[in-house]
Amino acid sequence: AQRVTQPEKLLSVFKGAPVELKCNYSYSGSPELFWYVQYSRQRLQLLLRHISRESIKGFTADLNKGETSFHLKKPFAQEEDSAMYYCALSGRGSQGNLIFGKGTKLSVKP
Amino acid sequence: GAGVSQSPSNKVTEKGKDVELRCDPISGHTALYWYRQSLGQGLEFLIYFQGNSAPDKSGLPSDRFSAERTGGSVSTLTIQRTQQEDSAVYLCASSPLHVSTANTIYFGEGSWLTVV
C-alpha cells in the first residue's frame, strides 16, 4: 500500500538555522516524490519534485531508496519559509493518484 | 479561468442536510482530484478522475460521499446526510495528465464546510 509519513507535526527553528523536514514513504514500485507547500492564506502549490533534482527557494530534497526517505532540507531558514509542508507520492505507471502525508508546520522565528 | 475554481468558498450546513461542492478545473486538464483537509489529518485523498477512465473512488470515506464529473470538465462532490465529522476544507485539483515528472497538480482555494 502507498503511504507517506511525516513524523513531525510542528517544527520550529530560528532564522538562519538549518532545517530538515522528514518524509518517509512506503511503496512497492518506483515512486515519484514531491514536496508541496501552503503559505498562509494561499493555495497549496508544488515546491519541488525529486526527479528534477532542483533547488527551489534554497530547498533541496534527495530521494533515498534504501531508507525510503525524501527529506526536505534548507541550510539557512528564512522567516518567509514559515508554512505548511506536505510530502507526496505518486507511483510510476499508476493512474496518477497523488498521496499526501499529514504535513509539517514549519515556524521560523526571528 | 486562470486557475482551479471552487464554489462555494464557505458553507455552513445543518447536520443531516445534503451539500454539493463544485469544482471547475483548469481548461484542458484531463485529471481532476478531490482531497479533504482537516486538522490533524492532513490531506486525505477522496477521488480521482482521469479522462474517460473509471474514477478511482478508493478514498471516499463512506457511501454518503459521491462525485461526478460531467463532460470531462466540471466536477461536483456530494455529501449526503452530513455529519459533524465531515467539517473540513474540501480541495479540488487538476493536472494536464496524470502526475508525472512533466506535469504538476494545481489546487483550488478550497471549500470550507462546517456542519453544525
PDB file of C-alpha atoms in Angstrom:
ATOM      1  CA  ALA A   1       0.000   0.000   0.000  1.00  0.00           C
ATOM      2  CA  GLN A   2       1.078   3.540  -0.655  1.00  0.00           C
ATOM      3  CA  ARG A   3       1.800   5.572   2.435  1.00  0.00           C
ATOM      4  CA  VAL A   4       3.609   8.803   3.226  1.00  0.00           C
ATOM      5  CA  THR A   5       4.730   9.553   6.764  1.00  0.00           C
ATOM      6  CA  GLN A   6       5.750  12.932   8.084  1.00  0.00           C
ATOM      7  CA  PRO A   7       6.664  12.318  11.715  1.00  0.00           C
ATOM      8  CA  GLU A   8       6.732  15.942  12.835  1.00  0.00           C
ATOM      9  CA  LYS A   9       3.511  17.950  13.055  1.00  0.00           C
ATOM     10  CA  LEU A  10       5.395  21.095  14.001  1.00  0.00           C
ATOM     11  CA  LEU A  11       8.984  22.175  13.509  1.00  0.00           C
ATOM     12  CA  SER A  12      10.203  25.423  14.990  1.00  0.00           C
ATOM     13  CA  VAL A  13      13.624  26.916  14.189  1.00  0.00           C
ATOM     14  CA  PHE A  14      15.309  30.286  14.387  1.00  0.00           C
ATOM     15  CA  LYS A  15      16.123  32.359  11.331  1.00  0.00           C
ATOM     16  CA  GLY A  16      19.440  31.314   9.821  1.00  0.00           C
ATOM     17  CA  ALA A  17      19.344  27.837  11.325  1.00  0.00           C
ATOM     18  CA  PRO A  18      19.320  24.726   9.156  1.00  0.00           C
ATOM     19  CA  VAL A  19      16.021  22.973   8.695  1.00  0.00           C
ATOM     20  CA  GLU A  20      15.111  19.419   7.742  1.00  0.00           C
ATOM     21  CA  LEU A  21      11.539  18.248   7.280  1.00  0.00           C
ATOM     22  CA  LYS A  22      11.331  14.493   7.347  1.00  0.00           C
ATOM     23  CA  CYS A  23       9.376  12.324   4.953  1.00  0.00           C
ATOM     24  CA  ASN A  24       9.306   8.554   4.712  1.00  0.00           C
ATOM     25  CA  TYR A  25       7.292   6.563   2.240  1.00  0.00           C
ATOM     26  CA  SER A  26       6.030   3.089   1.599  1.00  0.00           C
ATOM     27  CA  TYR A  27       5.548   1.910  -1.963  1.00  0.00           C
ATOM     28  CA  SER A  28       6.223  -1.384  -3.671  1.00  0.00           C
ATOM     29  CA  GLY A  29       7.254   0.009  -7.042  1.00  0.00           C
ATOM     30  CA  SER A  30       9.199   3.019  -8.246  1.00  0.00           C
ATOM     31  CA  PRO A  31       7.666   6.136  -6.761  1.00  0.00           C
ATOM     32  CA  GLU A  32       7.788   9.732  -7.753  1.00  0.00           C
ATOM     33  CA  LEU A  33       8.132  12.052  -4.777  1.00  0.00           C
ATOM     34  CA  PHE A  34       7.110  15.662  -4.383  1.00  0.00           C
ATOM     35  CA  TRP A  35       7.049  18.414  -1.793  1.00  0.00           C
ATOM     36  CA  TYR A  36       4.094  20.787  -1.741  1.00  0.00           C
ATOM     37  CA  VAL A  37       3.861  23.967   0.338  1.00  0.00           C
ATOM     38  CA  GLN A  38       0.959  26.035   1.598  1.00  0.00           C
ATOM     39  CA  TYR A  39       1.730  29.543   2.795  1.00  0.00           C
ATOM     40  CA  SER A  40      -0.757  31.372   4.985  1.00  0.00           C
ATOM     41  CA  ARG A  41      -3.946  32.196   3.073  1.00  0.00           C
ATOM     42  CA  GLN A  42      -2.542  30.811  -0.173  1.00  0.00           C
ATOM     43  CA  ARG A  43      -3.242  27.739  -2.272  1.00  0.00           C
ATOM     44  CA  LEU A  44      -1.311  24.562  -1.932  1.00  0.00           C
ATOM     45  CA  GLN A  45       1.428  24.584  -4.559  1.00  0.00           C
ATOM     46  CA  LEU A  46       4.276  22.439  -5.803  1.00  0.00           C
ATOM     47  CA  LEU A  47       7.650  23.222  -4.246  1.00  0.00           C
ATOM     48  CA  LEU A  48       9.849  20.613  -5.887  1.00  0.00           C
ATOM     49  CA  ARG A  49       9.932  17.084  -7.341  1.00  0.00           C
ATOM     50  CA  HIS A  50      12.660  14.526  -6.830  1.00  0.00           C
ATOM     51  CA  ILE A  51      13.270  13.707 -10.469  1.00  0.00           C
ATOM     52  CA  SER A  52      14.222  17.279 -11.297  1.00  0.00           C
ATOM     53  CA  ARG A  53      16.974  17.421  -8.683  1.00  0.00           C
ATOM     54  CA  GLU A  54      16.221  21.093  -8.397  1.00  0.00           C
ATOM     55  CA  SER A  55      16.717  23.648  -5.663  1.00  0.00           C
ATOM     56  CA  ILE A  56      13.729  25.890  -5.123  1.00  0.00           C
ATOM     57  CA  LYS A  57      13.900  28.817  -2.696  1.00  0.00           C
ATOM     58  CA  GLY A  58      17.033  27.223  -1.288  1.00  0.00           C
ATOM     59  CA  PHE A  59      15.270  23.932  -0.535  1.00  0.00           C
ATOM     60  CA  THR A  60      16.547  20.577  -1.766  1.00  0.00           C
ATOM     61  CA  ALA A  61      15.342  17.024  -1.295  1.00  0.00           C
ATOM     62  CA  ASP A  62      17.137  13.800  -2.104  1.00  0.00           C
ATOM     63  CA  LEU A  63      15.372  10.520  -2.675  1.00  0.00           C
ATOM     64  CA  ASN A  64      16.997   7.772  -0.609  1.00  0.00           C
ATOM     65  CA  LYS A  65      15.558   4.478  -1.809  1.00  0.00           C
ATOM     66  CA  GLY A  66      17.450   2.469   0.783  1.00  0.00           C
ATOM     67  CA  GLU A  67      15.894   4.402   3.641  1.00  0.00           C
ATOM     68  CA  THR A  68      12.686   5.130   1.685  1.00  0.00           C
ATOM     69  CA  SER A  69      13.033   8.773   2.597  1.00  0.00           C
ATOM     70  CA  PHE A  70      12.673  12.114   0.848  1.00  0.00           C
ATOM     71  CA  HIS A  71      13.632  14.677   3.461  1.00  0.00           C
ATOM     72  CA  LEU A  72      13.401  18.386   2.639  1.00  0.00           C
ATOM     73  CA  LYS A  73      16.393  20.488   3.634  1.00  0.00           C
ATOM     74  CA  LYS A  74      17.487  24.093   3.683  1.00  0.00           C
ATOM     75  CA  PRO A  75      20.794  25.258   5.153  1.00  0.00           C
ATOM     76  CA  PHE A  76      19.598  28.668   6.354  1.00  0.00           C
ATOM     77  CA  ALA A  77      15.921  29.117   7.163  1.00  0.00           C
ATOM     78  CA  GLN A  78      14.159  32.414   6.481  1.00  0.00           C
ATOM     79  CA  GLU A  79      11.039  33.801   8.156  1.00  0.00           C
ATOM     80  CA  GLU A  80       9.181  33.646   4.844  1.00  0.00           C
ATOM     81  CA  ASP A  81       9.700  29.879   4.816  1.00  0.00           C
ATOM     82  CA  SER A  82       7.099  29.562   7.563  1.00  0.00           C
ATOM     83  CA  ALA A  83       4.343  27.450   6.049  1.00  0.00           C
ATOM     84  CA  MET A  84       2.737  24.023   5.960  1.00  0.00           C
ATOM     85  CA  TYR A  85       4.776  21.470   4.035  1.00  0.00           C
ATOM     86  CA  TYR A  86       3.373  18.276   2.565  1.00  0.00           C
ATOM     87  CA  CYS A  87       5.316  15.364   1.161  1.00  0.00           C
ATOM     88  CA  ALA A  88       3.527  13.479  -1.616  1.00  0.00           C
ATOM     89  CA  LEU A  89       3.976  10.278  -3.593  1.00  0.00           C
ATOM     90  CA  SER A  90       2.775   9.067  -6.955  1.00  0.00           C
ATOM     91  CA  GLY A  91       3.502   5.666  -8.357  1.00  0.00           C
ATOM     92  CA  ARG A  92       5.137   5.474 -11.759  1.00  0.00           C
ATOM     93  CA  GLY A  93       2.808   3.949 -14.286  1.00  0.00           C
ATOM     94  CA  SER A  94      -0.143   4.329 -11.960  1.00  0.00           C
ATOM     95  CA  GLN A  95      -3.240   6.251 -12.858  1.00  0.00           C
ATOM     96  CA  GLY A  96      -1.571   9.235 -11.271  1.00  0.00           C
ATOM     97  CA  ASN A  97      -3.162   9.241  -7.857  1.00  0.00           C
ATOM     98  CA  LEU A  98      -1.179  11.505  -5.542  1.00  0.00           C
ATOM     99  CA  ILE A  99      -0.981  10.515  -1.883  1.00  0.00           C
ATOM    100  CA  PHE A 100      -0.003  13.106   0.725  1.00  0.00           C
ATOM    101  CA  GLY A 101       1.458  12.921   4.192  1.00  0.00           C
ATOM    102  CA  LYS A 102      -0.221  14.697   7.086  1.00  0.00           C
ATOM    103  CA  GLY A 103       2.034  17.692   6.765  1.00  0.00           C
ATOM    104  CA  THR A 104       4.576  19.527   8.898  1.00  0.00           C
ATOM    105  CA  LYS A 105       4.087  23.090  10.001  1.00  0.00           C
ATOM    106  CA  LEU A 106       7.369  24.975   9.829  1.00  0.00           C
ATOM    107  CA  SER A 107       7.720  28.042  12.003  1.00  0.00           C
ATOM    108  CA  VAL A 108      10.817  30.190  11.530  1.00  0.00           C
ATOM    109  CA  LYS A 109      11.329  32.619  14.378  1.00  0.00           C
ATOM    110  CA  PRO A 110      13.237  35.906  14.030  1.00  0.00           C
TER     111      PRO A 110
ATOM    112  CA  GLY B   1     -10.177  30.745 -15.935  1.00  0.00           C
ATOM    113  CA  ALA B   2      -6.604  31.111 -14.807  1.00  0.00           C
ATOM    114  CA  GLY B   3      -6.804  28.532 -12.070  1.00  0.00           C
ATOM    115  CA  VAL B   4      -8.926  25.867 -10.435  1.00  0.00           C
ATOM    116  CA  SER B   5     -12.146  27.424  -9.205  1.00  0.00           C
ATOM    117  CA  GLN B   6     -14.232  26.035  -6.349  1.00  0.00           C
ATOM    118  CA  SER B   7     -17.629  27.016  -5.016  1.00  0.00           C
ATOM    119  CA  PRO B   8     -18.932  27.769  -2.518  1.00  0.00           C
ATOM    120  CA  SER B   9     -15.866  29.060  -0.727  1.00  0.00           C
ATOM    121  CA  ASN B  10     -17.680  28.687   2.593  1.00  0.00           C
ATOM    122  CA  LYS B  11     -20.667  26.558   3.514  1.00  0.00           C
ATOM    123  CA  VAL B  12     -22.385  26.142   6.862  1.00  0.00           C
ATOM    124  CA  THR B  13     -24.992  23.426   6.932  1.00  0.00           C
ATOM    125  CA  GLU B  14     -27.099  21.639   9.484  1.00  0.00           C
ATOM    126  CA  LYS B  15     -26.358  18.078  10.427  1.00  0.00           C
ATOM    127  CA  GLY B  16     -28.334  15.702   8.250  1.00  0.00           C
ATOM    128  CA  LYS B  17     -28.584  18.008   5.239  1.00  0.00           C
ATOM    129  CA  ASP B  18     -27.026  17.259   1.852  1.00  0.00           C
ATOM    130  CA  VAL B  19     -24.346  19.519   0.360  1.00  0.00           C
ATOM    131  CA  GLU B  20     -22.849  19.891  -3.098  1.00  0.00           C
ATOM    132  CA  LEU B  21     -19.410  21.302  -3.739  1.00  0.00           C
ATOM    133  CA  ARG B  22     -18.379  22.351  -7.218  1.00  0.00           C
ATOM    134  CA  CYS B  23     -15.018  22.375  -8.957  1.00  0.00           C
ATOM    135  CA  ASP B  24     -14.074  23.986 -12.270  1.00  0.00           C
ATOM    136  CA  PRO B  25     -10.690  22.642 -13.312  1.00  0.00           C
ATOM    137  CA  ILE B  26      -8.195  24.452 -15.493  1.00  0.00           C
ATOM    138  CA  SER B  27      -9.326  24.283 -19.101  1.00  0.00           C
ATOM    139  CA  GLY B  28      -7.802  21.331 -20.923  1.00  0.00           C
ATOM    140  CA  HIS B  29      -6.788  19.451 -17.797  1.00  0.00           C
ATOM    141  CA  THR B  30      -7.856  15.838 -18.036  1.00  0.00           C
ATOM    142  CA  ALA B  31      -7.138  14.805 -14.454  1.00  0.00           C
ATOM    143  CA  LEU B  32      -9.214  16.027 -11.503  1.00  0.00           C
ATOM    144  CA  TYR B  33      -8.714  15.244  -7.823  1.00  0.00           C
ATOM    145  CA  TRP B  34     -10.700  15.810  -4.657  1.00  0.00           C
ATOM    146  CA  TYR B  35      -8.991  15.932  -1.276  1.00  0.00           C
ATOM    147  CA  ARG B  36     -10.167  16.693   2.238  1.00  0.00           C
ATOM    148  CA  GLN B  37      -8.002  18.786   4.534  1.00  0.00           C
ATOM    149  CA  SER B  38      -8.653  18.773   8.246  1.00  0.00           C
ATOM    150  CA  LEU B  39      -6.678  19.488  11.404  1.00  0.00           C
ATOM    151  CA  GLY B  40      -4.540  16.570  12.399  1.00  0.00           C
ATOM    152  CA  GLN B  41      -5.420  14.546   9.311  1.00  0.00           C
ATOM    153  CA  GLY B  42      -3.509  16.426   6.679  1.00  0.00           C
ATOM    154  CA  LEU B  43      -4.591  15.927   3.093  1.00  0.00           C
ATOM    155  CA  GLU B  44      -6.871  12.945   2.657  1.00  0.00           C
ATOM    156  CA  PHE B  45      -7.393  11.625  -0.872  1.00  0.00           C
ATOM    157  CA  LEU B  46     -11.052  11.206  -1.801  1.00  0.00           C
ATOM    158  CA  ILE B  47     -11.471  10.572  -5.527  1.00  0.00           C
ATOM    159  CA  TYR B  48      -9.580  10.927  -8.802  1.00  0.00           C
ATOM    160  CA  PHE B  49     -10.913  11.335 -12.348  1.00  0.00           C
ATOM    161  CA  GLN B  50      -8.747  10.836 -15.425  1.00  0.00           C
ATOM    162  CA  GLY B  51     -10.307  11.449 -18.810  1.00  0.00           C
ATOM    163  CA  ASN B  52     -12.914   8.853 -19.667  1.00  0.00           C
ATOM    164  CA  SER B  53     -11.492   6.199 -17.374  1.00  0.00           C
ATOM    165  CA  ALA B  54     -13.439   4.881 -14.410  1.00  0.00           C
ATOM    166  CA  PRO B  55     -12.720   7.136 -11.423  1.00  0.00           C
ATOM    167  CA  ASP B  56     -10.599   5.964  -8.519  1.00  0.00           C
ATOM    168  CA  LYS B  57     -13.050   6.169  -5.633  1.00  0.00           C
ATOM    169  CA  SER B  58     -10.878   4.339  -3.138  1.00  0.00           C
ATOM    170  CA  GLY B  59     -10.574   7.331  -0.819  1.00  0.00           C
ATOM    171  CA  LEU B  60     -14.253   8.084  -0.297  1.00  0.00           C
ATOM    172  CA  PRO B  61     -14.840   7.599   3.451  1.00  0.00           C
ATOM    173  CA  SER B  62     -18.413   6.324   3.232  1.00  0.00           C
ATOM    174  CA  ASP B  63     -21.312   5.812   0.856  1.00  0.00           C
ATOM    175  CA  ARG B  64     -22.611   9.239   1.868  1.00  0.00           C
ATOM    176  CA  PHE B  65     -19.886  10.677  -0.356  1.00  0.00           C
ATOM    177  CA  SER B  66     -20.103  10.672  -4.135  1.00  0.00           C
ATOM    178  CA  ALA B  67     -18.673  12.667  -7.004  1.00  0.00           C
ATOM    179  CA  GLU B  68     -19.401  13.191 -10.654  1.00  0.00           C
ATOM    180  CA  ARG B  69     -17.542  14.782 -13.475  1.00  0.00           C
ATOM    181  CA  THR B  70     -19.704  15.875 -16.370  1.00  0.00           C
ATOM    182  CA  GLY B  71     -18.323  16.244 -19.870  1.00  0.00           C
ATOM    183  CA  GLY B  72     -14.810  15.704 -18.623  1.00  0.00           C
ATOM    184  CA  SER B  73     -14.741  19.146 -17.040  1.00  0.00           C
ATOM    185  CA  VAL B  74     -16.765  20.368 -14.059  1.00  0.00           C
ATOM    186  CA  SER B  75     -16.989  18.098 -11.046  1.00  0.00           C
ATOM    187  CA  THR B  76     -19.443  18.000  -8.163  1.00  0.00           C
ATOM    188  CA  LEU B  77     -18.735  16.389  -4.804  1.00  0.00           C
ATOM    189  CA  THR B  78     -21.907  15.486  -2.936  1.00  0.00           C
ATOM    190  CA  ILE B  79     -22.123  14.683   0.749  1.00  0.00           C
ATOM    191  CA  GLN B  80     -25.443  13.255   1.876  1.00  0.00           C
ATOM    192  CA  ARG B  81     -26.782  13.403   5.424  1.00  0.00           C
ATOM    193  CA  THR B  82     -23.838  15.457   6.607  1.00  0.00           C
ATOM    194  CA  GLN B  83     -22.257  14.735   9.966  1.00  0.00           C
ATOM    195  CA  GLN B  84     -20.144  16.989  12.167  1.00  0.00           C
ATOM    196  CA  GLU B  85     -17.038  14.973  11.345  1.00  0.00           C
ATOM    197  CA  ASP B  86     -17.482  15.994   7.702  1.00  0.00           C
ATOM    198  CA  SER B  87     -16.438  19.540   8.643  1.00  0.00           C
ATOM    199  CA  ALA B  88     -13.224  20.237   6.743  1.00  0.00           C
ATOM    200  CA  VAL B  89     -11.773  22.047   3.771  1.00  0.00           C
ATOM    201  CA  TYR B  90     -12.506  20.205   0.546  1.00  0.00           C
ATOM    202  CA  LEU B  91      -9.790  20.795  -2.027  1.00  0.00           C
ATOM    203  CA  CYS B  92     -10.044  20.212  -5.735  1.00  0.00           C
ATOM    204  CA  ALA B  93      -7.034  19.972  -8.027  1.00  0.00           C
ATOM    205  CA  SER B  94      -6.382  19.333 -11.692  1.00  0.00           C
ATOM    206  CA  SER B  95      -3.463  18.443 -13.908  1.00  0.00           C
ATOM    207  CA  PRO B  96      -2.917  18.141 -17.687  1.00  0.00           C
ATOM    208  CA  LEU B  97      -2.339  14.397 -17.425  1.00  0.00           C
ATOM    209  CA  HIS B  98      -1.582  12.110 -14.542  1.00  0.00           C
ATOM    210  CA  VAL B  99       1.052  13.370 -12.156  1.00  0.00           C
ATOM    211  CA  SER B 100       4.454  12.722 -13.644  1.00  0.00           C
ATOM    212  CA  THR B 101       7.799  14.328 -13.996  1.00  0.00           C
ATOM    213  CA  ALA B 102       6.415  16.705 -16.575  1.00  0.00           C
ATOM    214  CA  ASN B 103       3.149  17.736 -15.022  1.00  0.00           C
ATOM    215  CA  THR B 104       2.069  19.490 -11.888  1.00  0.00           C
ATOM    216  CA  ILE B 105      -1.158  19.288  -9.931  1.00  0.00           C
ATOM    217  CA  TYR B 106      -2.832  22.655  -9.403  1.00  0.00           C
ATOM    218  CA  PHE B 107      -5.079  23.246  -6.413  1.00  0.00           C
ATOM    219  CA  GLY B 108      -8.124  25.393  -5.900  1.00  0.00           C
ATOM    220  CA  GLU B 109      -8.637  27.531  -2.826  1.00  0.00           C
ATOM    221  CA  GLY B 110     -10.962  25.006  -1.291  1.00  0.00           C
ATOM    222  CA  SER B 111     -14.490  24.897   0.031  1.00  0.00           C
ATOM    223  CA  TRP B 112     -14.740  25.312   3.798  1.00  0.00           C
ATOM    224  CA  LEU B 113     -17.555  23.113   5.072  1.00  0.00           C
ATOM    225  CA  THR B 114     -18.895  23.470   8.601  1.00  0.00           C
ATOM    226  CA  VAL B 115     -21.589  21.109   9.816  1.00  0.00           C
ATOM    227  CA  VAL B 116     -23.459  22.364  12.876  1.00  0.00           C
TER     228      VAL B 116
END
